[in-house]
Short mmCIF file of C-alpha atoms and ligand atoms in Angstrom, two decimals:
data_model
loop_
_atom_site.label_atom_id
_atom_site.label_comp_id
_atom_site.label_asym_id
_atom_site.label_seq_id
_atom_site.Cartn_x
_atom_site.Cartn_y
_atom_site.Cartn_z
CA MET W 14 14.58 22.59 -11.05
CA THR W 15 11.06 22.38 -9.66
CA ARG W 16 10.58 24.64 -6.68
CA LEU W 17 9.80 22.60 -3.62
CA GLU W 18 6.45 24.29 -3.03
CA ASP W 19 5.47 23.35 -6.59
CA ALA W 20 5.91 19.63 -5.92
CA PRO W 21 2.47 18.08 -6.58
CA TYR W 22 2.58 16.07 -3.37
CA LEU W 23 3.35 19.07 -1.16
CA ARG W 24 0.33 21.02 -2.43
CA GLY W 25 -3.43 21.08 -1.85
CA PRO W 26 -4.81 18.04 -0.04
CA HIS W 27 -1.28 16.52 0.00
CA ARG W 28 0.18 19.41 1.99
CA PRO W 29 2.18 18.05 4.95
CA VAL W 30 0.56 18.43 8.34
CA ASP W 31 2.15 19.96 11.37
CA GLY W 32 3.45 16.80 13.01
CA GLU W 33 1.75 14.61 15.55
CA HIS W 34 -1.62 15.12 17.24
CA ASP W 35 -2.76 14.03 20.68
CA ALA W 36 -5.99 12.12 21.32
CA CYS W 37 -9.08 14.15 20.46
CA GLU W 38 -12.70 12.99 20.50
CA LEU W 39 -14.67 13.50 17.29
CA GLN W 40 -18.27 14.68 17.07
CA PRO W 41 -20.36 13.29 14.18
CA SER W 42 -21.76 15.87 11.77
CA GLU W 43 -24.01 13.31 10.09
CA GLY W 44 -25.40 9.96 11.21
CA GLU W 45 -23.90 8.02 14.05
CA LEU W 46 -21.29 5.36 14.64
CA PRO W 47 -22.50 1.78 14.98
CA THR W 48 -22.09 0.78 18.64
CA TRP W 49 -20.70 -2.62 17.58
CA LEU W 50 -17.82 -0.96 15.74
CA SER W 51 -14.90 -1.52 18.08
CA GLY W 52 -11.26 -1.21 17.04
CA GLN W 53 -8.91 1.30 15.48
CA PHE W 54 -8.63 2.48 11.90
CA VAL W 55 -4.94 3.16 11.25
CA ARG W 56 -3.59 4.80 8.10
CA ASN W 57 0.03 5.31 7.11
CA SER W 58 1.22 8.31 5.09
CA GLY W 59 4.37 10.14 4.01
CA ASN W 60 4.82 13.45 5.82
CA PRO W 61 8.24 15.14 5.93
CA ARG W 62 9.24 15.90 9.54
CA PHE W 63 11.87 18.35 8.22
CA ALA W 64 11.97 20.36 5.00
CA PRO W 65 13.10 18.08 2.15
CA PRO W 66 16.57 19.08 0.89
CA GLY W 67 15.67 18.63 -2.79
CA ARG W 68 12.90 17.54 -5.10
CA TYR W 69 10.04 15.77 -3.39
CA HIS W 70 8.33 12.58 -4.53
CA TRP W 71 5.01 11.30 -3.20
CA PHE W 72 6.71 8.21 -1.82
CA ASP W 73 9.15 10.31 0.27
CA GLY W 74 8.18 11.68 3.65
CA ASP W 75 8.39 10.21 7.12
CA GLY W 76 5.81 7.64 8.11
CA LEU W 77 2.97 9.44 9.88
CA LEU W 78 0.17 7.30 11.27
CA HIS W 79 -3.36 8.64 11.62
CA GLY W 80 -5.60 6.59 13.85
CA VAL W 81 -9.28 6.73 14.76
CA GLU W 82 -10.16 4.60 17.76
CA LEU W 83 -13.80 3.51 17.77
CA ARG W 84 -15.55 2.20 20.88
CA GLU W 85 -19.21 2.12 21.85
CA GLY W 86 -20.23 4.77 19.34
CA ARG W 87 -17.38 7.18 20.16
CA ALA W 88 -14.40 8.11 17.97
CA THR W 89 -10.97 9.37 19.03
CA TYR W 90 -8.37 10.69 16.56
CA ARG W 91 -4.61 10.75 17.18
CA SER W 92 -1.47 10.84 15.05
CA ARG W 93 2.13 9.72 15.60
CA PHE W 94 5.27 9.42 13.47
CA VAL W 95 6.80 5.99 12.91
CA ARG W 96 10.09 6.31 14.77
CA THR W 97 12.44 4.45 12.48
CA ARG W 98 16.19 4.65 13.01
CA ALA W 99 16.41 7.24 10.23
CA TYR W 100 13.63 9.31 11.82
CA GLU W 101 15.49 9.33 15.15
CA LEU W 102 18.76 10.32 13.45
CA GLU W 103 17.10 13.28 11.73
CA GLU W 104 15.30 14.24 14.93
CA GLU W 105 18.67 14.32 16.68
CA ALA W 106 20.23 16.37 13.86
CA GLY W 107 17.26 18.73 13.69
CA ARG W 108 17.17 18.55 9.88
CA ALA W 109 16.69 16.18 6.95
CA LEU W 110 19.75 14.00 6.38
CA TRP W 111 18.62 12.25 3.20
CA GLY W 112 17.47 13.39 -0.22
CA GLY W 113 14.35 11.81 -1.66
CA LEU W 114 13.66 9.41 -4.49
CA LEU W 115 14.30 12.04 -7.17
CA GLU W 116 17.69 13.03 -5.80
CA PRO W 117 21.02 11.28 -6.55
CA LEU W 118 22.02 8.32 -4.41
CA ASP W 119 24.84 9.02 -1.99
CA PRO W 120 26.76 5.74 -1.60
CA ARG W 121 29.01 7.39 1.01
CA HIS W 122 26.11 8.44 3.25
CA PRO W 123 27.21 7.46 6.80
CA HIS W 124 23.85 5.85 7.58
CA GLY W 125 23.22 4.18 4.22
CA PRO W 126 22.16 5.66 0.88
CA ILE W 127 18.40 5.39 1.32
CA LYS W 128 16.18 6.47 4.19
CA ASP W 129 13.83 3.74 5.46
CA THR W 130 10.66 5.52 6.55
CA ALA W 131 8.14 2.66 7.06
CA ASN W 132 5.64 5.13 5.61
CA THR W 133 3.59 2.90 3.32
CA ASP W 134 1.50 0.08 4.75
CA VAL W 135 0.11 -1.15 8.04
CA ILE W 136 -1.04 -4.67 8.84
CA VAL W 137 -1.97 -6.64 11.95
CA HIS W 138 -0.15 -9.91 12.60
CA ASN W 139 -0.05 -11.88 15.87
CA GLY W 140 -1.86 -8.98 17.55
CA VAL W 141 0.85 -6.50 16.52
CA VAL W 142 0.45 -3.61 14.08
CA LEU W 143 3.40 -3.55 11.65
CA ALA W 144 4.30 -0.47 9.59
CA THR W 145 6.19 -1.31 6.39
CA TRP W 146 7.90 0.50 3.53
CA TRP W 147 7.51 0.38 -0.26
CA LEU W 148 11.28 0.12 -0.87
CA SER W 149 11.55 -2.89 1.40
CA GLY W 150 12.96 -2.18 4.85
CA GLN W 151 12.62 -2.97 8.51
CA PRO W 152 9.06 -3.62 9.72
CA MET W 153 8.21 -1.45 12.72
CA ALA W 154 5.96 -2.63 15.57
CA ILE W 155 3.36 -0.07 16.59
CA GLU W 156 1.41 0.08 19.86
CA VAL W 157 -2.32 0.65 19.57
CA PRO W 158 -4.29 2.68 20.25
CA GLU W 159 -1.46 5.07 21.20
CA LEU W 160 0.37 4.61 17.82
CA THR W 161 3.72 4.79 19.58
CA THR W 162 6.61 2.88 17.99
CA ARG W 163 7.73 -0.18 19.96
CA GLY W 164 10.71 -0.71 17.64
CA PRO W 165 11.83 -2.89 14.74
CA GLU W 166 10.06 -6.24 14.51
CA THR W 167 12.70 -8.96 14.06
CA PHE W 168 10.62 -11.97 15.21
CA GLY W 169 12.96 -12.75 18.07
CA GLY W 170 16.07 -11.71 16.16
CA ALA W 171 15.41 -14.21 13.35
CA LEU W 172 14.53 -11.76 10.56
CA ARG W 173 17.67 -10.68 8.72
CA HIS W 174 16.02 -9.87 5.41
CA SER W 175 13.98 -6.83 4.54
CA MET W 176 10.21 -6.77 4.40
CA CYS W 177 8.35 -4.76 1.79
CA ALA W 178 4.97 -3.11 2.18
CA HIS W 179 1.96 -5.38 1.57
CA PRO W 180 2.78 -8.58 3.41
CA LYS W 181 -0.32 -10.76 3.71
CA VAL W 182 -1.85 -12.47 6.74
CA CYS W 183 -3.72 -15.70 6.04
CA PRO W 184 -7.15 -15.39 7.68
CA ARG W 185 -7.31 -19.18 8.23
CA THR W 186 -3.87 -19.87 9.73
CA GLY W 187 -2.75 -16.43 10.95
CA GLU W 188 0.57 -16.87 9.10
CA LEU W 189 2.29 -13.80 7.68
CA PHE W 190 3.61 -14.09 4.12
CA PHE W 191 6.06 -11.39 3.12
CA PHE W 192 8.51 -10.48 0.40
CA GLY W 193 11.36 -8.06 -0.05
CA PHE W 194 13.68 -6.84 -2.76
CA ASP W 195 17.02 -5.16 -3.24
CA LEU W 196 17.57 -3.00 -6.31
CA LEU W 197 21.34 -2.82 -5.89
CA ARG W 198 22.54 -6.23 -4.71
CA LYS W 199 21.80 -9.88 -5.43
CA PRO W 200 19.70 -11.72 -4.53
CA TYR W 201 17.25 -9.18 -5.84
CA TYR W 202 14.17 -10.79 -4.32
CA HIS W 203 13.08 -12.99 -1.47
CA PHE W 204 9.88 -14.12 0.19
CA GLY W 205 9.12 -15.77 3.47
CA CYS W 206 6.64 -16.81 6.11
CA VAL W 207 6.18 -16.11 9.82
CA SER W 208 3.91 -18.33 11.92
CA ALA W 209 0.79 -17.00 13.64
CA GLU W 210 2.83 -16.96 16.87
CA GLY W 211 5.66 -14.88 15.39
CA GLU W 212 8.23 -17.57 14.55
CA LEU W 213 10.09 -17.03 11.28
CA ARG W 214 9.47 -20.22 9.29
CA TYR W 215 11.67 -19.55 6.26
CA VAL W 216 13.06 -16.95 3.89
CA GLN W 217 13.58 -18.11 0.32
CA GLU W 218 15.92 -16.09 -1.87
CA VAL W 219 14.92 -15.89 -5.53
CA ASP W 220 17.51 -15.42 -8.25
CA LEU W 221 15.71 -13.02 -10.56
CA PRO W 222 17.45 -12.03 -13.79
CA ARG W 223 16.95 -8.30 -13.11
CA ALA W 224 16.22 -6.13 -10.09
CA TYR W 225 12.78 -4.58 -10.18
CA VAL W 226 10.56 -2.70 -7.77
CA ALA W 227 8.00 -5.18 -6.48
CA HIS W 228 5.04 -3.81 -4.57
CA ASP W 229 2.64 -6.58 -3.66
CA ILE W 230 2.01 -10.31 -3.53
CA ALA W 231 -1.12 -12.42 -3.13
CA ILE W 232 -1.84 -15.65 -1.28
CA SER W 233 -4.33 -18.41 -2.01
CA GLU W 234 -5.09 -21.40 0.19
CA ASN W 235 -1.96 -23.27 -0.95
CA TYR W 236 0.23 -20.81 -2.86
CA VAL W 237 2.00 -17.49 -2.74
CA VAL W 238 1.75 -15.44 -5.96
CA LEU W 239 4.91 -13.43 -6.64
CA LEU W 240 5.05 -10.52 -9.10
CA ASP W 241 8.15 -9.84 -11.23
CA LEU W 242 7.31 -6.75 -13.29
CA ALA W 243 9.75 -4.59 -15.25
CA LEU W 244 9.70 -1.35 -13.26
CA GLY W 245 13.09 -0.41 -11.87
CA TYR W 246 16.08 1.86 -11.90
CA ASP W 247 17.48 2.88 -15.26
CA ARG W 248 20.85 1.04 -15.26
CA ALA W 249 22.80 3.67 -17.19
CA ALA W 250 21.58 6.45 -14.90
CA LEU W 251 22.29 4.36 -11.81
CA ALA W 252 25.90 3.84 -12.87
CA GLN W 253 26.24 7.65 -12.68
CA GLY W 254 24.69 7.73 -9.20
CA LYS W 255 21.36 9.02 -10.52
CA ARG W 256 18.05 7.49 -9.70
CA LYS W 257 15.70 7.37 -12.63
CA ILE W 258 12.77 5.02 -12.66
CA GLY W 259 12.06 3.30 -15.95
CA PHE W 260 9.71 0.62 -17.26
CA ASP W 261 10.91 -1.91 -19.81
CA ARG W 262 7.99 -2.53 -22.15
CA SER W 263 9.83 -5.34 -23.93
CA VAL W 264 9.85 -7.57 -20.84
CA PRO W 265 6.79 -9.79 -20.22
CA ALA W 266 5.07 -9.62 -16.87
CA ARG W 267 6.10 -12.66 -14.79
CA PHE W 268 4.01 -14.24 -12.09
CA GLY W 269 5.57 -16.86 -9.81
CA ILE W 270 3.40 -19.45 -8.09
CA ALA W 271 5.21 -20.86 -5.05
CA PRO W 272 3.98 -23.37 -2.46
CA ARG W 273 3.14 -21.62 0.82
CA ALA W 274 5.80 -23.71 2.57
CA GLY W 275 8.40 -22.45 0.06
CA GLY W 276 10.01 -24.48 -2.71
CA GLU W 277 9.97 -24.58 -6.47
CA ILE W 278 8.38 -21.57 -8.18
CA ARG W 279 6.32 -22.00 -11.36
CA TRP W 280 6.67 -18.88 -13.50
CA PHE W 281 3.96 -17.68 -15.90
CA GLU W 282 4.44 -14.91 -18.46
CA ALA W 283 1.76 -12.41 -19.43
CA ASN W 284 1.46 -9.11 -21.30
CA PRO W 285 3.85 -6.42 -19.97
CA CYS W 286 2.33 -4.32 -17.20
CA TYR W 287 2.82 -3.09 -13.67
CA VAL W 288 0.72 -3.90 -10.62
CA TYR W 289 0.91 -1.86 -7.45
CA HIS W 290 -1.90 -3.67 -5.65
CA THR W 291 -3.57 -7.04 -5.72
CA ILE W 292 -7.03 -7.73 -4.32
CA ASN W 293 -6.67 -11.46 -3.78
CA ALA W 294 -5.86 -14.83 -5.29
CA HIS W 295 -7.90 -18.00 -5.11
CA GLU W 296 -7.81 -21.53 -6.49
CA GLU W 297 -10.23 -23.24 -8.85
CA GLY W 298 -8.94 -26.79 -9.22
CA ASP W 299 -5.55 -26.51 -10.93
CA GLN W 300 -6.06 -22.84 -11.69
CA ILE W 301 -4.88 -19.87 -9.68
CA VAL W 302 -6.97 -16.74 -10.21
CA LEU W 303 -5.37 -13.38 -9.39
CA THR W 304 -7.39 -10.16 -9.26
CA ALA W 305 -5.58 -6.82 -9.11
CA CYS W 306 -5.38 -3.29 -10.49
CA ARG W 307 -3.24 -3.47 -13.65
CA ILE W 308 -1.33 -0.58 -15.18
CA GLU W 309 -0.38 -0.90 -18.83
CA ASP W 310 2.25 1.84 -18.74
CA PRO W 311 3.51 2.83 -15.27
CA VAL W 312 6.00 5.40 -16.61
CA PRO W 313 4.38 7.10 -19.62
CA SER W 314 7.12 7.96 -22.10
CA GLU W 315 6.36 11.69 -22.07
CA LEU W 316 7.04 11.67 -18.32
CA ALA W 317 10.15 9.51 -18.64
CA ARG W 318 11.67 12.08 -21.00
CA ASP W 319 10.93 14.93 -18.62
CA SER W 320 12.48 13.90 -15.33
CA ALA W 321 11.25 17.12 -13.70
CA ARG W 322 7.73 15.72 -13.99
CA LEU W 323 8.49 12.39 -12.38
CA ASP W 324 7.38 13.89 -9.09
CA SER W 325 3.81 13.53 -10.33
CA ILE W 326 2.24 10.13 -10.82
CA SER W 327 0.04 9.55 -13.80
CA LEU W 328 -1.61 6.18 -13.47
CA GLU W 329 -4.36 4.41 -15.37
CA PRO W 330 -5.00 1.29 -13.30
CA TYR W 331 -7.86 -1.00 -14.24
CA LEU W 332 -9.42 -3.95 -12.47
CA TYR W 333 -7.96 -7.08 -14.06
CA ARG W 334 -7.91 -10.84 -13.69
CA TRP W 335 -5.22 -13.37 -14.59
CA THR W 336 -5.84 -17.12 -14.52
CA PHE W 337 -2.77 -19.35 -14.31
CA ASP W 338 -3.31 -23.00 -15.21
CA LEU W 339 -0.89 -25.20 -13.28
CA SER W 340 -1.67 -28.20 -15.49
CA SER W 341 -1.31 -26.70 -18.94
CA GLY W 342 0.90 -23.69 -18.14
CA ALA W 343 -1.60 -21.43 -19.93
CA VAL W 344 -2.38 -17.87 -18.82
CA ARG W 345 -5.70 -16.15 -19.45
CA GLU W 346 -6.07 -12.43 -18.81
CA GLU W 347 -9.03 -10.08 -18.91
CA GLN W 348 -9.78 -6.49 -17.98
CA LEU W 349 -12.86 -6.28 -15.77
CA ASP W 350 -13.71 -2.57 -15.78
CA GLU W 351 -13.03 0.57 -17.77
CA ARG W 352 -12.96 3.00 -14.87
CA PRO W 353 -9.55 3.59 -13.30
CA THR W 354 -9.41 2.41 -9.70
CA GLU W 355 -6.58 1.74 -7.23
CA PHE W 356 -5.88 0.91 -3.56
CA PRO W 357 -8.44 -1.95 -3.76
CA ARG W 358 -9.57 -3.77 -0.64
CA ALA W 359 -11.92 -6.61 0.25
CA ALA W 360 -12.90 -8.45 3.41
CA ASP W 361 -9.59 -9.48 5.01
CA ALA W 362 -11.24 -12.67 6.31
CA LEU W 363 -11.80 -13.86 2.70
CA LEU W 364 -8.39 -12.96 1.28
CA THR W 365 -7.55 -16.45 -0.03
CA THR W 366 -11.02 -17.35 -1.29
CA ASP W 367 -13.22 -16.71 -4.31
CA LEU W 368 -14.51 -13.55 -2.70
CA ARG W 369 -17.34 -11.61 -4.28
CA PHE W 370 -16.93 -7.97 -3.29
CA ALA W 371 -14.03 -5.56 -3.67
CA TYR W 372 -13.97 -1.86 -2.79
CA ALA W 373 -11.70 0.32 -4.91
CA PRO W 374 -11.35 4.11 -4.82
CA ARG W 375 -11.84 5.73 -8.24
CA VAL W 376 -8.90 7.65 -9.68
CA ALA W 377 -9.74 11.34 -10.23
CA PRO W 378 -8.72 12.82 -13.61
CA ARG W 379 -5.73 14.80 -12.28
CA GLU W 380 -1.97 14.75 -12.51
CA ASP W 381 -1.52 13.72 -8.89
CA LEU W 382 -3.16 10.57 -7.59
CA LEU W 383 -6.40 11.32 -5.72
CA PHE W 384 -9.63 9.37 -5.40
CA ASP W 385 -12.96 11.12 -5.98
CA GLY W 386 -15.32 8.21 -5.33
CA LEU W 387 -15.51 4.58 -4.33
CA ILE W 388 -16.54 1.67 -6.54
CA LYS W 389 -17.91 -1.53 -5.04
CA TYR W 390 -17.32 -4.37 -7.46
CA ASP W 391 -19.30 -7.58 -7.55
CA LEU W 392 -16.54 -9.75 -9.00
CA ARG W 393 -18.94 -12.59 -9.78
CA SER W 394 -21.67 -10.74 -11.66
CA GLY W 395 -19.55 -7.86 -12.97
CA ALA W 396 -21.96 -5.34 -11.45
CA ALA W 397 -20.64 -2.24 -9.71
CA THR W 398 -22.07 0.51 -7.55
CA THR W 399 -20.42 3.88 -6.96
CA PHE W 400 -20.25 6.22 -4.01
CA GLU W 401 -19.73 9.78 -5.21
CA LEU W 402 -17.88 12.05 -2.83
CA GLU W 403 -19.43 15.52 -2.92
CA GLN W 404 -16.18 17.29 -2.19
CA GLY W 405 -12.60 16.38 -1.47
CA PHE W 406 -11.03 12.97 -1.88
CA LEU W 407 -11.03 9.70 -0.01
CA GLY W 408 -8.28 7.27 0.88
CA GLU W 409 -8.09 3.50 1.10
CA VAL W 410 -11.07 1.95 2.86
CA VAL W 411 -11.07 -0.96 5.28
CA PHE W 412 -14.00 -3.34 5.57
CA VAL W 413 -15.13 -4.15 9.09
CA PRO W 414 -17.65 -7.02 9.35
CA GLU W 415 -20.63 -6.65 11.66
CA PRO W 416 -20.38 -9.42 14.27
CA GLY W 417 -22.91 -12.20 13.88
CA LYS W 418 -23.89 -11.31 10.31
CA GLY W 419 -23.08 -13.83 7.61
CA ASP W 420 -23.26 -11.85 4.35
CA GLU W 421 -19.91 -10.96 2.80
CA ASP W 422 -20.78 -7.26 2.67
CA ALA W 423 -22.59 -7.02 6.04
CA GLY W 424 -20.49 -4.40 7.76
CA VAL W 425 -19.02 -0.98 7.19
CA LEU W 426 -16.23 0.65 5.21
CA VAL W 427 -14.06 3.06 7.16
CA THR W 428 -11.83 5.72 5.63
CA LEU W 429 -10.63 9.30 5.99
CA THR W 430 -11.34 12.08 3.51
CA SER W 431 -9.06 14.98 2.58
CA SER W 432 -9.64 18.32 0.94
CA ASP W 433 -7.95 21.72 0.99
CA GLU W 434 -10.17 22.69 3.90
CA GLY W 435 -10.23 19.66 6.16
CA SER W 436 -10.73 15.97 6.73
CA GLU W 437 -13.43 13.69 8.00
CA LEU W 438 -13.86 10.19 9.29
CA LEU W 439 -16.25 8.58 6.78
CA VAL W 440 -18.12 5.38 7.57
CA LEU W 441 -20.17 3.81 4.76
CA ASP W 442 -22.54 0.88 4.85
CA ALA W 443 -20.71 -1.76 2.81
CA SER W 444 -23.92 -3.25 1.44
CA ASP W 445 -25.27 -0.12 -0.31
CA LEU W 446 -22.48 2.47 0.17
CA GLY W 447 -24.88 4.69 2.14
CA VAL W 448 -23.32 7.10 4.63
CA ARG W 449 -23.52 5.77 8.19
CA CYS W 450 -21.46 8.52 9.77
CA ARG W 451 -19.29 11.53 9.04
CA ALA W 452 -17.19 13.13 11.76
CA PRO W 453 -14.78 16.02 11.07
CA LEU W 454 -11.19 15.54 12.23
CA PRO W 455 -9.57 18.37 14.20
CA ARG W 456 -7.31 19.06 11.20
CA ARG W 457 -6.79 18.22 7.53
CA VAL W 458 -4.74 15.09 6.89
CA GLN W 459 -3.15 13.93 3.65
CA PRO W 460 -4.85 11.22 1.57
CA GLY W 461 -1.85 9.06 2.43
CA PHE W 462 -1.22 5.44 1.62
CA HIS W 463 -2.56 2.25 3.20
CA ALA W 464 -4.77 1.43 6.15
CA CYS W 465 -5.73 -1.43 8.45
CA TRP W 466 -8.26 -2.26 11.10
CA ALA W 467 -6.64 -3.06 14.43
CA PRO W 468 -8.64 -4.90 17.09
CA LEU W 469 -8.26 -3.34 20.55
FE1 FE2 I 526 0.95 0.17 -1.85
#
């Protein structure tokens, strides 16, 4: 068995940090912060509060939020755990009560077989920051700028289904579109919508033939794009209580186009693949265009044979576009770049439109997933510019538009960097990827998962 300290995501830049951190003002080491930049950058990450009782996977770890509050040219860092029910139970017990993704499922666990950590994504809806989980759980409402947990978000008690990471907020209507899945029980998948004011409009259960791990959706002006891709638990292993992730290469990728009000889903088949993250979807007449980072083989067979190595993630994601023709039923697909990139983002305000620019961290050639640069894609011309990080790695960026400026890339990109030695707040000019400001954090933080920009 792999020794815990050898787990790739407990080493180097991924090393867990020592819990929470109180508010601390940052001093820029280069450049300065734009005075118009007002809000809070919030990033979610997996950080075990207690020593894991077995093998550790990158997706394990309690949700730890890192926030940098920006006001009038000043920056304040703080960090708080997401206090899910499972977190509180372990806090009370003073030890970890659940094994991670690589450990056997315990169906007799008194608090349920899987620990919901809300460690994956953060999004702002109806003025509330929601932390969500990749295995589909209970969304948690977070107070900003303090990052304290208000509690589970149930939309007035109406939400009885789970919500997965990567719900989408429509920039035009303020509606929240979400999905969820269950790998063990039917119905395996559902999606739904919450109004801008927080009223649950509907949840539609979808009778999928098999249970798979879904990770993202996309929305266009009139449709929700659902992803049904063949990554899931190995059935034979699951029957023995073991969790082993497998990818079925014989199953076509399926994309479901559903009306935003719910209703009949049109399914389109494409070449087998997995997609962790979409950039956006938009409509061109009767065509729906989806842009995302596509992975041909999410569980390389040499890793699948060696379950001890499943705690590393070896991904080759490439920028990709699918076009689904609602009239003819045809699908067109094309790879847009040959450099591996992931965790892509664009201007949130343009999410449902034919947006031009996307910002995707470049995957470093390593066994664990780290990003050693940032690529700005011009999705219309095919051009790309790259920001090279001199040392360390960067996480997901968020685009913040400069008020009063009309250009799509007039604004800044905000992220945090991580290395063995430390971390920085990094602010880039979105138009040319020039450094606007660097400010060291009081401690190193992990590269983590997803981020949002919360207005204050
Ligand atoms: Fe994700």
